[in-house]
CSV table of C-alpha atoms in Angstrom, one decimal:
chain,number,residue,atom,x,y,z
F,1,MET,CA,-63.1,356.7,161.9
F,2,ARG,CA,-63.7,357.8,165.5
F,3,PHE,CA,-61.4,360.8,166.5
F,4,PHE,CA,-60.2,361.5,169.9
F,5,ASP,CA,-58.3,364.5,171.1
F,6,LEU,CA,-56.8,363.5,174.5
F,7,SER,CA,-56.4,367.1,175.5
F,8,LEU,CA,-60.1,367.5,175.9
F,9,PRO,CA,-61.8,366.5,179.2
F,10,GLY,CA,-63.2,363.0,179.3
F,11,SER,CA,-61.7,362.1,175.8
F,12,SER,CA,-59.3,359.6,177.4
F,13,GLU,CA,-61.9,357.8,179.4
F,14,ALA,CA,-64.0,357.7,176.3
F,15,LEU,CA,-61.2,356.2,174.2
F,16,HIS,CA,-60.4,353.6,176.8
F,17,VAL,CA,-64.0,352.4,176.7
F,18,ALA,CA,-63.9,352.2,172.9
F,19,LEU,CA,-60.6,350.2,173.0
F,20,THR,CA,-61.9,347.8,175.8
F,21,ARG,CA,-65.3,347.3,174.1
F,22,ARG,CA,-63.8,345.8,170.9
F,23,LEU,CA,-62.3,343.2,173.1
F,24,THR,CA,-65.7,341.7,174.3
F,25,GLU,CA,-67.9,342.2,171.0
F,26,GLU,CA,-71.0,340.0,171.0
F,27,THR,CA,-70.5,336.6,169.2
F,28,GLY,CA,-73.6,334.9,170.5
F,29,GLU,CA,-75.2,333.7,167.3
F,30,ALA,CA,-71.9,332.6,165.7
F,31,GLU,CA,-71.0,330.7,169.0
F,32,ARG,CA,-74.3,328.8,168.7
F,33,VAL,CA,-73.6,327.9,164.9
F,34,VAL,CA,-70.1,326.7,165.7
F,35,SER,CA,-71.2,324.6,168.7
F,36,GLU,CA,-73.8,322.9,166.5
F,37,ILE,CA,-71.2,322.4,163.7
F,38,LEU,CA,-68.7,320.8,166.2
F,39,ALA,CA,-71.3,318.5,167.6
F,40,ASP,CA,-72.2,317.3,164.3
F,41,VAL,CA,-68.5,316.6,163.4
F,42,ARG,CA,-67.9,314.6,166.6
F,43,ALA,CA,-71.1,312.5,166.0
F,44,ARG,CA,-70.8,311.8,162.2
F,45,GLY,CA,-67.2,312.4,161.5
F,46,ASP,CA,-66.3,312.6,157.7
F,47,GLU,CA,-69.9,312.6,156.6
F,48,ALA,CA,-70.8,315.8,158.6
F,49,VAL,CA,-67.4,317.5,157.3
F,50,LEU,CA,-68.1,316.6,153.6
F,51,GLU,CA,-71.7,317.8,153.9
F,52,LEU,CA,-70.6,321.1,155.3
F,53,THR,CA,-67.8,321.4,152.7
F,54,ARG,CA,-70.3,320.9,150.0
F,55,LYS,CA,-72.7,323.6,151.6
F,56,PHE,CA,-69.9,326.3,152.2
F,57,ASP,CA,-67.0,325.6,149.7
F,58,CYS,CA,-67.4,323.1,146.8
F,59,PRO,CA,-70.6,321.5,145.8
F,60,ASP,CA,-68.9,318.5,144.2
F,61,ALA,CA,-66.4,317.5,147.0
F,62,THR,CA,-66.1,313.9,147.4
F,63,ALA,CA,-63.0,313.5,149.7
F,64,LEU,CA,-61.2,315.5,152.3
F,65,ARG,CA,-57.6,314.5,151.8
F,66,VAL,CA,-55.7,316.1,148.9
F,67,PRO,CA,-53.9,313.3,146.9
F,68,THR,CA,-50.1,313.3,146.8
F,69,GLY,CA,-50.3,313.6,143.1
F,70,ALA,CA,-52.3,316.9,143.3
F,71,ILE,CA,-49.7,318.4,145.5
F,72,GLU,CA,-46.9,317.5,143.3
F,73,GLY,CA,-48.7,318.7,140.2
F,74,ALA,CA,-49.2,322.1,141.9
F,75,ALA,CA,-45.7,322.5,143.0
F,76,GLU,CA,-44.5,321.6,139.4
F,77,ARG,CA,-46.9,324.2,137.9
F,78,VAL,CA,-45.9,327.0,140.5
F,79,ALA,CA,-42.1,326.1,140.0
F,80,LYS,CA,-42.4,327.6,136.5
F,81,THR,CA,-43.4,331.0,137.7
F,82,PRO,CA,-41.7,333.7,139.7
F,83,LEU,CA,-43.7,332.9,142.8
F,84,TRP,CA,-41.8,329.8,143.4
F,85,GLY,CA,-38.5,331.7,143.8
F,86,ALA,CA,-40.3,334.2,146.2
F,87,LEU,CA,-41.6,331.5,148.1
F,88,GLU,CA,-38.2,329.8,148.5
F,89,LEU,CA,-36.7,333.0,149.7
F,90,ALA,CA,-39.5,333.7,152.1
F,91,ALA,CA,-39.1,329.9,153.4
F,92,SER,CA,-35.3,330.3,153.9
F,93,ARG,CA,-35.8,333.5,155.9
F,94,ILE,CA,-38.5,332.0,158.0
F,95,ARG,CA,-36.5,329.1,158.8
F,96,MET,CA,-33.5,331.1,159.7
F,97,PHE,CA,-35.3,333.4,162.1
F,98,HIS,CA,-37.1,330.5,163.9
F,99,GLU,CA,-34.1,328.4,164.3
F,100,LYS,CA,-32.8,331.1,166.6
F,101,GLN,CA,-35.7,330.3,168.8
F,102,VAL,CA,-35.0,326.7,169.5
F,103,ARG,CA,-34.5,325.9,173.2
F,104,GLN,CA,-32.3,323.2,174.7
F,105,SER,CA,-33.2,320.7,177.3
F,106,TRP,CA,-31.0,321.1,180.4
F,107,LEU,CA,-30.1,319.3,183.6
F,108,ASP,CA,-28.4,321.0,186.7
F,109,PHE,CA,-26.1,318.6,188.7
F,110,SER,CA,-24.3,321.5,190.7
F,111,THR,CA,-26.0,321.0,194.0
F,112,PRO,CA,-24.7,317.7,195.6
F,113,GLY,CA,-27.5,315.1,195.9
F,114,GLN,CA,-29.9,316.6,193.5
F,115,ALA,CA,-30.5,317.0,189.7
F,116,LEU,CA,-33.1,319.4,188.4
F,117,GLY,CA,-33.8,320.1,184.8
F,118,GLN,CA,-36.1,320.6,182.0
F,119,ARG,CA,-36.8,318.6,178.7
F,120,ILE,CA,-38.2,320.3,175.6
F,121,VAL,CA,-40.4,317.7,173.9
F,122,PRO,CA,-41.7,318.4,170.4
F,123,LEU,CA,-45.5,317.7,170.1
F,124,ARG,CA,-46.3,314.5,168.2
F,125,ARG,CA,-48.9,315.8,166.1
F,126,VAL,CA,-50.2,319.3,165.2
F,127,GLY,CA,-52.9,320.8,162.8
F,128,VAL,CA,-52.4,323.9,161.0
F,129,TYR,CA,-55.3,325.8,159.7
F,130,VAL,CA,-54.8,328.3,156.8
F,131,PRO,CA,-57.8,330.5,155.6
F,132,GLY,CA,-58.9,330.2,152.0
F,133,GLY,CA,-62.0,330.5,149.9
F,134,ARG,CA,-61.7,333.9,148.5
F,135,ALA,CA,-58.0,333.9,148.1
F,136,ALA,CA,-54.8,331.7,148.5
F,137,TYR,CA,-52.4,332.4,151.3
F,138,PRO,CA,-49.3,330.6,150.8
F,139,SER,CA,-47.3,332.9,153.2
F,140,THR,CA,-49.3,331.6,156.0
F,141,VAL,CA,-48.6,328.0,155.1
F,142,LEU,CA,-44.9,328.9,155.4
F,143,MET,CA,-45.3,331.0,158.5
F,144,ALA,CA,-46.9,328.2,160.4
F,145,GLY,CA,-45.5,325.1,159.1
F,146,ILE,CA,-41.9,325.8,159.2
F,147,PRO,CA,-41.7,326.8,162.9
F,148,ALA,CA,-43.4,323.4,163.3
F,149,SER,CA,-40.8,321.7,161.4
F,150,VAL,CA,-38.0,323.4,163.2
F,151,ALA,CA,-39.4,322.5,166.5
F,152,GLY,CA,-39.4,318.7,165.4
F,153,VAL,CA,-43.1,318.1,165.4
F,154,GLY,CA,-43.5,314.6,164.3
F,155,GLU,CA,-46.7,315.0,162.1
F,156,VAL,CA,-48.1,318.3,160.8
F,157,ALA,CA,-51.4,318.2,159.1
F,158,LEU,CA,-52.6,321.2,157.1
F,159,THR,CA,-56.3,322.1,156.5
F,160,THR,CA,-57.5,324.8,154.2
F,161,PRO,CA,-60.9,325.4,152.2
F,162,PRO,CA,-61.1,324.0,148.7
F,163,SER,CA,-62.0,326.1,145.8
F,164,ARG,CA,-65.4,325.9,144.5
F,165,GLU,CA,-64.2,325.0,140.9
F,166,THR,CA,-61.7,322.2,141.5
F,167,GLY,CA,-62.5,320.9,145.1
F,168,LEU,CA,-58.8,321.3,145.9
F,169,PRO,CA,-56.8,324.0,147.5
F,170,PRO,CA,-55.2,326.7,145.3
F,171,ASP,CA,-51.7,325.7,143.6
F,172,ALA,CA,-50.0,328.4,145.5
F,173,THR,CA,-51.1,327.0,148.8
F,174,LEU,CA,-50.2,323.4,147.9
F,175,ALA,CA,-46.9,324.3,146.5
F,176,ALA,CA,-46.0,326.3,149.7
F,177,ALA,CA,-47.0,323.2,151.7
F,178,LYS,CA,-44.6,321.2,149.7
F,179,LEU,CA,-42.0,323.7,150.6
F,180,ALA,CA,-42.8,323.8,154.1
F,181,GLY,CA,-42.6,320.0,154.4
F,182,PHE,CA,-46.4,319.2,154.7
F,183,SER,CA,-47.3,315.8,153.2
F,184,GLU,CA,-50.8,315.5,155.0
F,185,ILE,CA,-53.2,318.1,153.5
F,186,TYR,CA,-57.0,318.3,153.9
F,187,ALA,CA,-59.3,320.4,151.7
F,188,MET,CA,-61.7,321.6,154.4
F,189,GLY,CA,-62.3,324.9,156.2
F,190,GLY,CA,-64.2,326.7,158.8
F,191,ALA,CA,-65.4,325.2,162.1
F,192,GLN,CA,-65.8,321.8,160.6
F,193,ALA,CA,-62.1,321.7,159.8
F,194,ILE,CA,-61.2,322.6,163.4
F,195,GLY,CA,-63.6,319.9,164.7
F,196,ALA,CA,-62.1,317.4,162.5
F,197,LEU,CA,-58.7,318.0,163.7
F,198,ALA,CA,-59.7,318.2,167.3
F,199,PHE,CA,-61.9,315.0,167.4
F,200,GLY,CA,-60.8,313.0,164.5
F,201,THR,CA,-63.0,311.5,161.9
F,202,GLY,CA,-62.6,308.5,159.6
F,203,SER,CA,-60.0,310.0,157.4
F,204,VAL,CA,-58.6,312.5,159.7
F,205,ARG,CA,-56.5,311.5,162.9
F,206,ALA,CA,-57.0,313.9,165.8
F,207,VAL,CA,-54.1,316.2,166.6
F,208,GLU,CA,-52.8,317.5,169.8
F,209,LYS,CA,-52.7,321.2,169.1
F,210,ILE,CA,-54.4,323.5,166.4
F,211,VAL,CA,-52.5,326.6,165.2
F,212,GLY,CA,-53.3,329.3,162.5
F,213,PRO,CA,-55.4,332.3,161.7
F,214,GLY,CA,-59.0,332.1,160.7
F,215,ASN,CA,-62.4,333.9,160.5
F,216,ILE,CA,-64.8,334.2,163.4
F,217,TYR,CA,-66.1,330.7,162.8
F,218,ALA,CA,-62.7,329.1,162.8
F,219,ASN,CA,-61.6,331.1,165.8
F,220,LEU,CA,-64.7,330.3,167.8
F,221,ALA,CA,-64.3,326.7,167.1
F,222,LYS,CA,-60.7,326.9,168.2
F,223,LYS,CA,-61.9,328.6,171.5
F,224,GLN,CA,-64.6,325.7,172.0
F,225,VAL,CA,-62.3,322.8,171.3
F,226,PHE,CA,-59.5,324.1,173.6
F,227,GLY,CA,-59.0,321.6,176.3
F,228,ALA,CA,-59.6,318.6,174.0
F,229,VAL,CA,-56.7,319.9,172.1
F,230,GLY,CA,-54.4,322.9,172.6
F,231,ILE,CA,-54.4,326.1,170.7
F,232,GLU,CA,-51.9,328.9,170.2
F,233,MET,CA,-54.2,332.1,170.3
F,234,LEU,CA,-57.2,333.3,168.7
F,235,ALA,CA,-55.7,334.9,165.6
F,236,GLY,CA,-58.6,336.8,163.9
F,237,PRO,CA,-59.2,340.0,161.9
F,238,SER,CA,-56.0,342.0,161.3
F,239,GLU,CA,-55.2,345.2,163.3
F,240,VAL,CA,-52.6,348.0,162.9
F,241,GLY,CA,-51.4,350.7,165.3
F,242,VAL,CA,-49.4,353.5,163.8
F,243,LEU,CA,-47.5,356.0,165.9
F,244,PHE,CA,-46.2,358.9,163.8
F,245,ASP,CA,-44.9,362.5,164.1
F,246,GLU,CA,-44.3,365.4,161.8
F,247,SER,CA,-41.1,363.6,160.5
F,248,ALA,CA,-43.3,360.8,159.0
F,249,SER,CA,-44.5,361.0,155.4
F,250,PRO,CA,-48.4,361.0,155.3
F,251,GLU,CA,-48.1,358.7,152.3
F,252,ASP,CA,-46.2,356.2,154.2
F,253,VAL,CA,-48.5,356.1,157.1
F,254,ALA,CA,-51.5,355.8,154.8
F,255,LEU,CA,-49.8,352.8,152.9
F,256,GLU,CA,-49.1,351.1,156.3
F,257,VAL,CA,-52.8,351.5,157.3
F,258,ILE,CA,-54.3,350.4,154.0
F,259,CYS,CA,-51.9,347.4,153.6
F,260,GLN,CA,-53.2,345.9,156.9
F,261,ILE,CA,-57.0,346.7,156.8
F,262,GLU,CA,-57.6,345.7,153.1
F,263,HIS,CA,-57.9,342.1,154.0
F,264,ASP,CA,-61.4,342.2,155.5
F,265,PRO,CA,-64.1,344.9,156.6
F,266,ALA,CA,-63.6,343.7,160.3
F,267,ASN,CA,-60.0,344.8,160.4
F,268,ARG,CA,-59.2,348.2,162.2
F,269,ALA,CA,-56.6,350.7,162.6
F,270,LEU,CA,-55.5,353.1,165.4
F,271,LEU,CA,-53.6,356.2,164.1
F,272,VAL,CA,-51.7,358.1,167.1
F,273,THR,CA,-49.9,361.2,166.6
F,274,PHE,CA,-49.3,364.6,168.2
F,275,SER,CA,-51.3,367.2,166.1
F,276,GLN,CA,-54.6,367.4,164.3
F,277,ALA,CA,-52.9,368.8,161.2
F,278,ALA,CA,-50.6,365.6,161.1
F,279,LEU,CA,-53.6,363.4,161.4
F,280,ASP,CA,-55.5,365.4,158.8
F,281,ARG,CA,-52.8,364.9,156.3
F,282,VAL,CA,-52.7,361.2,156.6
F,283,ILE,CA,-56.6,361.0,156.2
F,284,GLN,CA,-56.3,362.9,153.1
F,285,SER,CA,-53.6,360.7,151.8
F,286,ILE,CA,-55.5,357.5,152.5
F,287,GLU,CA,-58.5,359.0,150.5
F,288,ARG,CA,-56.1,359.9,147.5
F,289,GLN,CA,-54.7,356.3,147.6
F,290,LEU,CA,-58.2,354.8,147.8
F,291,SER,CA,-59.1,356.4,144.5
F,292,ASP,CA,-57.6,353.5,142.6
F,293,LEU,CA,-57.3,350.9,145.0
F,294,PRO,CA,-59.2,347.6,143.9
F,295,ARG,CA,-60.1,346.9,147.5
F,296,ALA,CA,-61.2,350.6,148.5
F,297,LEU,CA,-64.6,349.5,149.6
F,298,VAL,CA,-63.2,347.0,152.1
F,299,VAL,CA,-60.7,349.7,153.5
F,300,ARG,CA,-63.5,352.1,153.9
F,301,GLU,CA,-65.7,349.7,155.9
F,302,SER,CA,-62.6,349.0,158.0
F,303,LEU,CA,-62.1,352.7,158.8
F,304,GLU,CA,-65.6,353.1,160.0
F,305,HIS,CA,-64.7,351.2,163.2
F,306,SER,CA,-61.0,352.7,163.4
F,307,PHE,CA,-59.7,355.4,165.6
F,308,GLY,CA,-57.7,358.5,165.1
F,309,VAL,CA,-56.1,360.0,168.3
F,310,VAL,CA,-54.2,363.3,168.9
F,311,ALA,CA,-52.0,362.8,172.0
F,312,SER,CA,-50.4,365.4,174.1
F,313,GLY,CA,-47.1,363.7,174.3
F,314,LEU,CA,-45.2,360.5,173.6
F,315,ASP,CA,-46.1,359.0,177.1
F,316,ASP,CA,-49.8,359.7,176.4
F,317,ALA,CA,-49.5,358.2,173.0
F,318,VAL,CA,-47.7,355.0,174.2
F,319,SER,CA,-50.3,354.4,176.9
F,320,VAL,CA,-53.1,354.5,174.1
F,321,LEU,CA,-51.1,352.1,172.1
F,322,ASN,CA,-50.5,349.7,175.0
F,323,ASP,CA,-54.2,349.8,175.8
F,324,PHE,CA,-54.9,348.8,172.1
F,325,ALA,CA,-52.3,346.2,172.0
F,326,PRO,CA,-52.2,346.1,168.2
F,327,GLU,CA,-51.2,343.0,166.2
F,328,HIS,CA,-49.0,345.2,164.0
F,329,LEU,CA,-47.5,348.4,165.5
F,330,HIS,CA,-45.7,350.9,163.1
F,331,VAL,CA,-43.4,353.5,164.8
F,332,LEU,CA,-42.7,356.2,162.3
F,333,VAL,CA,-41.3,358.8,164.4
F,334,ALA,CA,-37.8,360.7,164.4
F,335,ASP,CA,-36.2,358.3,166.8
F,336,PRO,CA,-38.1,355.0,166.7
F,337,TRP,CA,-35.6,353.3,169.0
F,338,ALA,CA,-36.3,355.6,171.9
F,339,VAL,CA,-40.0,354.5,171.8
F,340,LEU,CA,-39.2,350.9,171.7
F,341,PRO,CA,-38.6,350.2,175.4
F,342,LYS,CA,-41.8,351.9,176.3
F,343,ILE,CA,-43.9,349.5,174.1
F,344,GLN,CA,-45.4,346.8,176.3
F,345,ASN,CA,-48.2,345.3,174.1
F,346,ALA,CA,-47.8,344.6,170.4
F,347,GLY,CA,-47.5,341.5,168.3
F,348,ALA,CA,-45.1,342.8,165.7
F,349,ILE,CA,-43.3,346.1,166.1
F,350,LEU,CA,-42.0,347.8,162.9
F,351,LEU,CA,-39.5,350.4,163.5
F,352,GLY,CA,-39.0,353.2,160.7
F,353,PRO,CA,-40.3,353.8,157.2
F,354,HIS,CA,-38.6,351.1,155.5
F,355,SER,CA,-39.9,348.2,157.7
F,356,ARG,CA,-43.0,347.8,155.6
F,357,ALA,CA,-46.0,345.7,156.5
F,358,ALA,CA,-46.0,343.8,153.4
F,359,LEU,CA,-42.2,342.7,154.0
F,360,GLY,CA,-43.2,341.6,157.4
F,361,ASP,CA,-46.3,339.7,156.2
F,362,TYR,CA,-44.4,338.0,153.5
F,363,ILE,CA,-40.8,337.6,153.6
F,364,ILE,CA,-38.6,339.3,156.7
F,365,GLY,CA,-38.8,336.0,158.8
F,366,PRO,CA,-40.9,336.3,162.0
F,367,SER,CA,-44.3,334.5,161.8
F,368,HIS,CA,-47.2,336.7,160.7
F,369,THR,CA,-49.6,334.7,162.9
F,370,LEU,CA,-49.9,337.4,165.6
F,371,PRO,CA,-52.2,337.9,168.4
F,372,THR,CA,-55.2,340.2,167.7
F,373,ALA,CA,-58.2,341.7,169.6
F,374,GLY,CA,-56.0,342.9,172.3
F,375,CYS,CA,-54.4,339.4,172.9
F,376,ALA,CA,-50.9,341.0,172.7
F,377,ARG,CA,-51.5,342.0,176.2
F,378,TYR,CA,-50.7,338.5,177.2
F,379,ALA,CA,-49.9,336.5,174.0
F,380,SER,CA,-46.8,336.1,171.4
F,381,PRO,CA,-46.6,335.7,167.8
F,382,LEU,CA,-46.5,332.1,166.5
F,383,ASN,CA,-43.2,330.5,167.3
F,384,VAL,CA,-41.3,327.4,168.0
F,385,ASP,CA,-42.4,327.3,171.5
F,386,ASP,CA,-45.9,326.8,170.3
F,387,PHE,CA,-44.8,323.4,169.0
F,388,VAL,CA,-43.0,321.9,172.0
F,389,LYS,CA,-43.9,321.2,175.5
F,390,LYS,CA,-41.5,321.5,178.7
F,391,GLN,CA,-41.2,318.6,181.2
F,392,SER,CA,-39.6,319.0,184.6
F,393,VAL,CA,-37.0,316.4,185.5
F,394,ILE,CA,-36.4,315.9,189.3
F,395,TRP,CA,-33.9,313.4,191.1
F,396,LEU,CA,-32.9,313.7,194.8
F,397,ASP,CA,-30.9,311.5,197.0
F,398,VAL,CA,-32.0,310.4,200.5
F,399,GLU,CA,-30.2,313.1,202.2
F,400,VAL,CA,-31.4,316.0,200.2
F,401,ALA,CA,-35.1,314.6,200.3
F,402,GLY,CA,-34.9,314.1,204.1
F,403,SER,CA,-33.6,317.9,204.5
F,404,LEU,CA,-36.7,319.2,202.6
F,405,ALA,CA,-39.2,316.9,204.0
F,406,GLU,CA,-40.3,318.7,207.3
F,407,ALA,CA,-40.9,321.9,205.5
F,408,ALA,CA,-43.1,320.1,202.8
F,409,ALA,CA,-45.0,318.4,205.5
F,410,ILE,CA,-45.7,321.8,207.3
F,411,ILE,CA,-47.0,323.1,204.2
F,412,ALA,CA,-49.2,320.2,203.5
F,413,THR,CA,-50.6,320.2,206.9
F,414,SER,CA,-51.6,324.0,206.5
F,415,GLU,CA,-53.5,323.1,203.4
F,416,GLY,CA,-55.3,320.0,205.2
F,417,LEU,CA,-53.6,317.4,203.2
F,418,GLU,CA,-52.4,314.8,205.5
F,419,GLY,CA,-51.5,312.4,202.7
F,420,HIS,CA,-49.0,314.9,201.4
F,421,ALA,CA,-47.6,315.4,204.8
F,422,ARG,CA,-47.1,311.7,205.1
F,423,SER,CA,-45.6,311.3,201.7
F,424,ALA,CA,-43.1,314.1,202.7
F,425,ARG,CA,-42.1,312.4,206.0
F,426,GLY,CA,-41.6,309.2,204.2
F,427,PHE,CA,-38.1,310.1,204.1
F,428,PRO,CA,-35.8,309.7,207.3
F,429,ARG,CA,-34.9,313.1,208.7
F,430,PRO,CA,-31.2,314.0,208.5
F,431,GLN,CA,-29.1,313.2,211.6
């Protein structure tokens, strides 16, 4: 972990450089690999995707689409375990939260001679990418699939890597897909899955938008296919920022850090507090908790490129956090509600010691697909709006059109667009 005491000369500038540099890390070789994979998928379709699936995921893969019987069988097996009830509870809370995000179309006739409005139209076909391979992520299936269902998307295709042994996604993933309403599931991962969704293959129809988190290759693939299809964001390795003071339990702070960075060595944390002693206590607690943590090595690797900051005051601390724009921000101070209005950049803000990261990741309700790598400066968590588009509706009668014509023509002429000016003046001027 790199440490910064912002009371020391030059430390604020050095920290700013460190936080900014993480947003532009070199990805040249990965970009090249992804570009080649996408070109291959575009040219050879299913054949290319199956070859890559055999190479990276399952040597015996023979088909991409998961049979309906396999989905039903997985759901029946999981239904006999406690996981099914937990997934049902999560699904109901996720649906309830996202139903509050639904927007309505509107038309305004209040001004005589005109009607202006906006139509909210669900996308016709969306692809959801869910990571896999090393582990199952049924929570991500729910967190992406249910908002799409609430938005009214007509067709939602799920893609996730198969296991090496069975050639199918894990039972937990397939069971969650049934709960979320997916009926079209593909056993493919990585850049090749993104390419299949974007371009279409013999067995996969192209989608209009791709959503979901992934590793560097899946994210770079989303970046490269953007334009051919829409994407919601580049959701990559997890990040956590924790603001804490002397009132916070060092063990609570340590738990929230460990929870968010145990996924992957590329994850990172930012700890911000007001004294070196408070920071030291948290570091010591992390060390104690790592003594029996199965993924301690992953956490240690993540900590190597994480940050510990001693700020001179609340405004100083909040400025650092807004620069970092963390995916998850935990506020563990005596009065967290006083801090909330000051936070400009964060994906999810968890206030107080009981708003645990794991609860947010699995069961509280808001989607856990959040902007990473500083994208919370301009991006939002995955939500219902990601699955709809807005259309402007315009109707004018002749009098209103005529009253606006000359102003429009003047602007058009200033831009050198005579055709626009003539179009505007096609209406008779009001008498």
